[in-house]
């Protein structure tokens, strides 16, 4: 699946904004929801979402059509 660079930039910027609003600002400004049980629940939810994302990303395929990076530097130079 080939994505356009613009799509990748948009997703990256959106994730950066979410990270700032949901992670950095609560730590910096000591948000009430980021303390106690609510903060722990938010942490568990984020870790579960990251684990699900990690499980959803496919393993790289090797074999036909792939590049053996260990042989890239042996061009006789």
PDB file of C-alpha atoms in Angstrom:
ATOM      1  CA  UNK A   1       0.000   0.000   0.000  1.00  0.00           C
ATOM      2  CA  UNK A   2       1.609   3.223  -1.159  1.00  0.00           C
ATOM      3  CA  UNK A   3       0.696   6.405   0.690  1.00  0.00           C
ATOM      4  CA  UNK A   4       1.269   9.923  -0.471  1.00  0.00           C
ATOM      5  CA  UNK A   5       3.765  12.046   1.404  1.00  0.00           C
ATOM      6  CA  UNK A   6       1.042  14.591   2.175  1.00  0.00           C
ATOM      7  CA  UNK A   7      -1.038  11.933   3.921  1.00  0.00           C
ATOM      8  CA  UNK A   8       1.943  10.846   5.993  1.00  0.00           C
ATOM      9  CA  UNK A   9       2.717  14.439   6.982  1.00  0.00           C
ATOM     10  CA  UNK A  10      -0.915  15.054   7.945  1.00  0.00           C
ATOM     11  CA  UNK A  11      -1.054  11.944  10.129  1.00  0.00           C
ATOM     12  CA  UNK A  12       2.282  12.825  11.720  1.00  0.00           C
ATOM     13  CA  UNK A  13       1.164  16.369  12.551  1.00  0.00           C
ATOM     14  CA  UNK A  14      -2.171  15.120  13.923  1.00  0.00           C
ATOM     15  CA  UNK A  15      -0.386  12.630  16.183  1.00  0.00           C
ATOM     16  CA  UNK A  16       2.037  15.324  17.338  1.00  0.00           C
ATOM     17  CA  UNK A  17      -0.851  17.619  18.296  1.00  0.00           C
ATOM     18  CA  UNK A  18      -2.615  14.793  20.149  1.00  0.00           C
ATOM     19  CA  UNK A  19       0.607  13.971  21.964  1.00  0.00           C
ATOM     20  CA  UNK A  20       1.057  17.582  23.034  1.00  0.00           C
ATOM     21  CA  UNK A  21      -2.530  18.004  24.185  1.00  0.00           C
ATOM     22  CA  UNK A  22      -2.990  14.610  25.844  1.00  0.00           C
ATOM     23  CA  UNK A  23       0.509  13.904  27.205  1.00  0.00           C
ATOM     24  CA  UNK A  24       2.709  16.985  27.428  1.00  0.00           C
ATOM     25  CA  UNK A  25       0.188  19.590  28.581  1.00  0.00           C
ATOM     26  CA  UNK A  26      -1.267  17.489  31.433  1.00  0.00           C
ATOM     27  CA  UNK A  27       2.227  16.817  32.753  1.00  0.00           C
ATOM     28  CA  UNK A  28       3.300  20.418  32.366  1.00  0.00           C
ATOM     29  CA  UNK A  29       0.130  21.955  33.820  1.00  0.00           C
ATOM     30  CA  UNK A  30      -0.670  19.149  36.312  1.00  0.00           C
ATOM     31  CA  UNK A  31      -4.116  18.417  34.930  1.00  0.00           C
ATOM     32  CA  UNK A  32      -6.580  17.042  37.444  1.00  0.00           C
ATOM     33  CA  UNK A  33      -7.517  14.064  35.243  1.00  0.00           C
ATOM     34  CA  UNK A  34      -3.869  12.985  34.933  1.00  0.00           C
ATOM     35  CA  UNK A  35      -3.598  12.171  38.652  1.00  0.00           C
ATOM     36  CA  UNK A  36      -4.772   9.209  40.683  1.00  0.00           C
ATOM     37  CA  UNK A  37      -6.998   6.505  39.238  1.00  0.00           C
ATOM     38  CA  UNK A  38      -8.000   8.492  36.194  1.00  0.00           C
ATOM     39  CA  UNK A  39      -4.383   9.030  35.214  1.00  0.00           C
ATOM     40  CA  UNK A  40      -3.579   5.362  35.749  1.00  0.00           C
ATOM     41  CA  UNK A  41      -6.608   4.353  33.676  1.00  0.00           C
ATOM     42  CA  UNK A  42      -5.533   6.730  30.904  1.00  0.00           C
ATOM     43  CA  UNK A  43      -2.042   5.220  30.962  1.00  0.00           C
ATOM     44  CA  UNK A  44      -3.425   1.686  30.710  1.00  0.00           C
ATOM     45  CA  UNK A  45      -5.713   2.727  27.838  1.00  0.00           C
ATOM     46  CA  UNK A  46      -2.807   4.261  25.932  1.00  0.00           C
ATOM     47  CA  UNK A  47      -0.625   1.208  26.488  1.00  0.00           C
ATOM     48  CA  UNK A  48      -3.455  -1.067  25.286  1.00  0.00           C
ATOM     49  CA  UNK A  49      -3.915   1.070  22.172  1.00  0.00           C
ATOM     50  CA  UNK A  50      -0.188   0.953  21.440  1.00  0.00           C
ATOM     51  CA  UNK A  51      -0.137  -2.835  21.921  1.00  0.00           C
ATOM     52  CA  UNK A  52      -3.072  -3.185  19.506  1.00  0.00           C
ATOM     53  CA  UNK A  53      -1.301  -0.972  16.969  1.00  0.00           C
ATOM     54  CA  UNK A  54       1.891  -2.998  17.342  1.00  0.00           C
ATOM     55  CA  UNK A  55      -0.065  -6.222  16.763  1.00  0.00           C
ATOM     56  CA  UNK A  56      -1.808  -4.754  13.702  1.00  0.00           C
ATOM     57  CA  UNK A  57       1.373  -3.691  11.895  1.00  0.00           C
ATOM     58  CA  UNK A  58       2.399  -6.517   9.566  1.00  0.00           C
ATOM     59  CA  UNK A  59       5.828  -8.144   9.694  1.00  0.00           C
ATOM     60  CA  UNK A  60       8.136  -7.154   6.829  1.00  0.00           C
ATOM     61  CA  UNK A  61       8.243  -9.721   4.055  1.00  0.00           C
ATOM     62  CA  UNK A  62      11.511 -11.255   3.010  1.00  0.00           C
ATOM     63  CA  UNK A  63      12.305 -13.158  -0.144  1.00  0.00           C
ATOM     64  CA  UNK A  64      11.377 -12.245  -3.696  1.00  0.00           C
ATOM     65  CA  UNK A  65      11.315  -8.494  -4.251  1.00  0.00           C
ATOM     66  CA  UNK A  66      13.062  -7.598  -0.994  1.00  0.00           C
ATOM     67  CA  UNK A  67      16.555  -6.216  -0.481  1.00  0.00           C
ATOM     68  CA  UNK A  68      19.234  -7.927   1.609  1.00  0.00           C
ATOM     69  CA  UNK A  69      20.704  -4.902   3.381  1.00  0.00           C
ATOM     70  CA  UNK A  70      23.728  -6.889   4.532  1.00  0.00           C
ATOM     71  CA  UNK A  71      24.901  -7.090   0.909  1.00  0.00           C
ATOM     72  CA  UNK A  72      24.449  -3.418   0.021  1.00  0.00           C
ATOM     73  CA  UNK A  73      27.969  -2.365   1.049  1.00  0.00           C
ATOM     74  CA  UNK A  74      29.782  -5.173  -0.811  1.00  0.00           C
ATOM     75  CA  UNK A  75      29.729  -3.518  -4.228  1.00  0.00           C
ATOM     76  CA  UNK A  76      33.479  -3.863  -4.677  1.00  0.00           C
ATOM     77  CA  UNK A  77      34.276  -0.300  -3.641  1.00  0.00           C
TER      78      UNK A  77
END
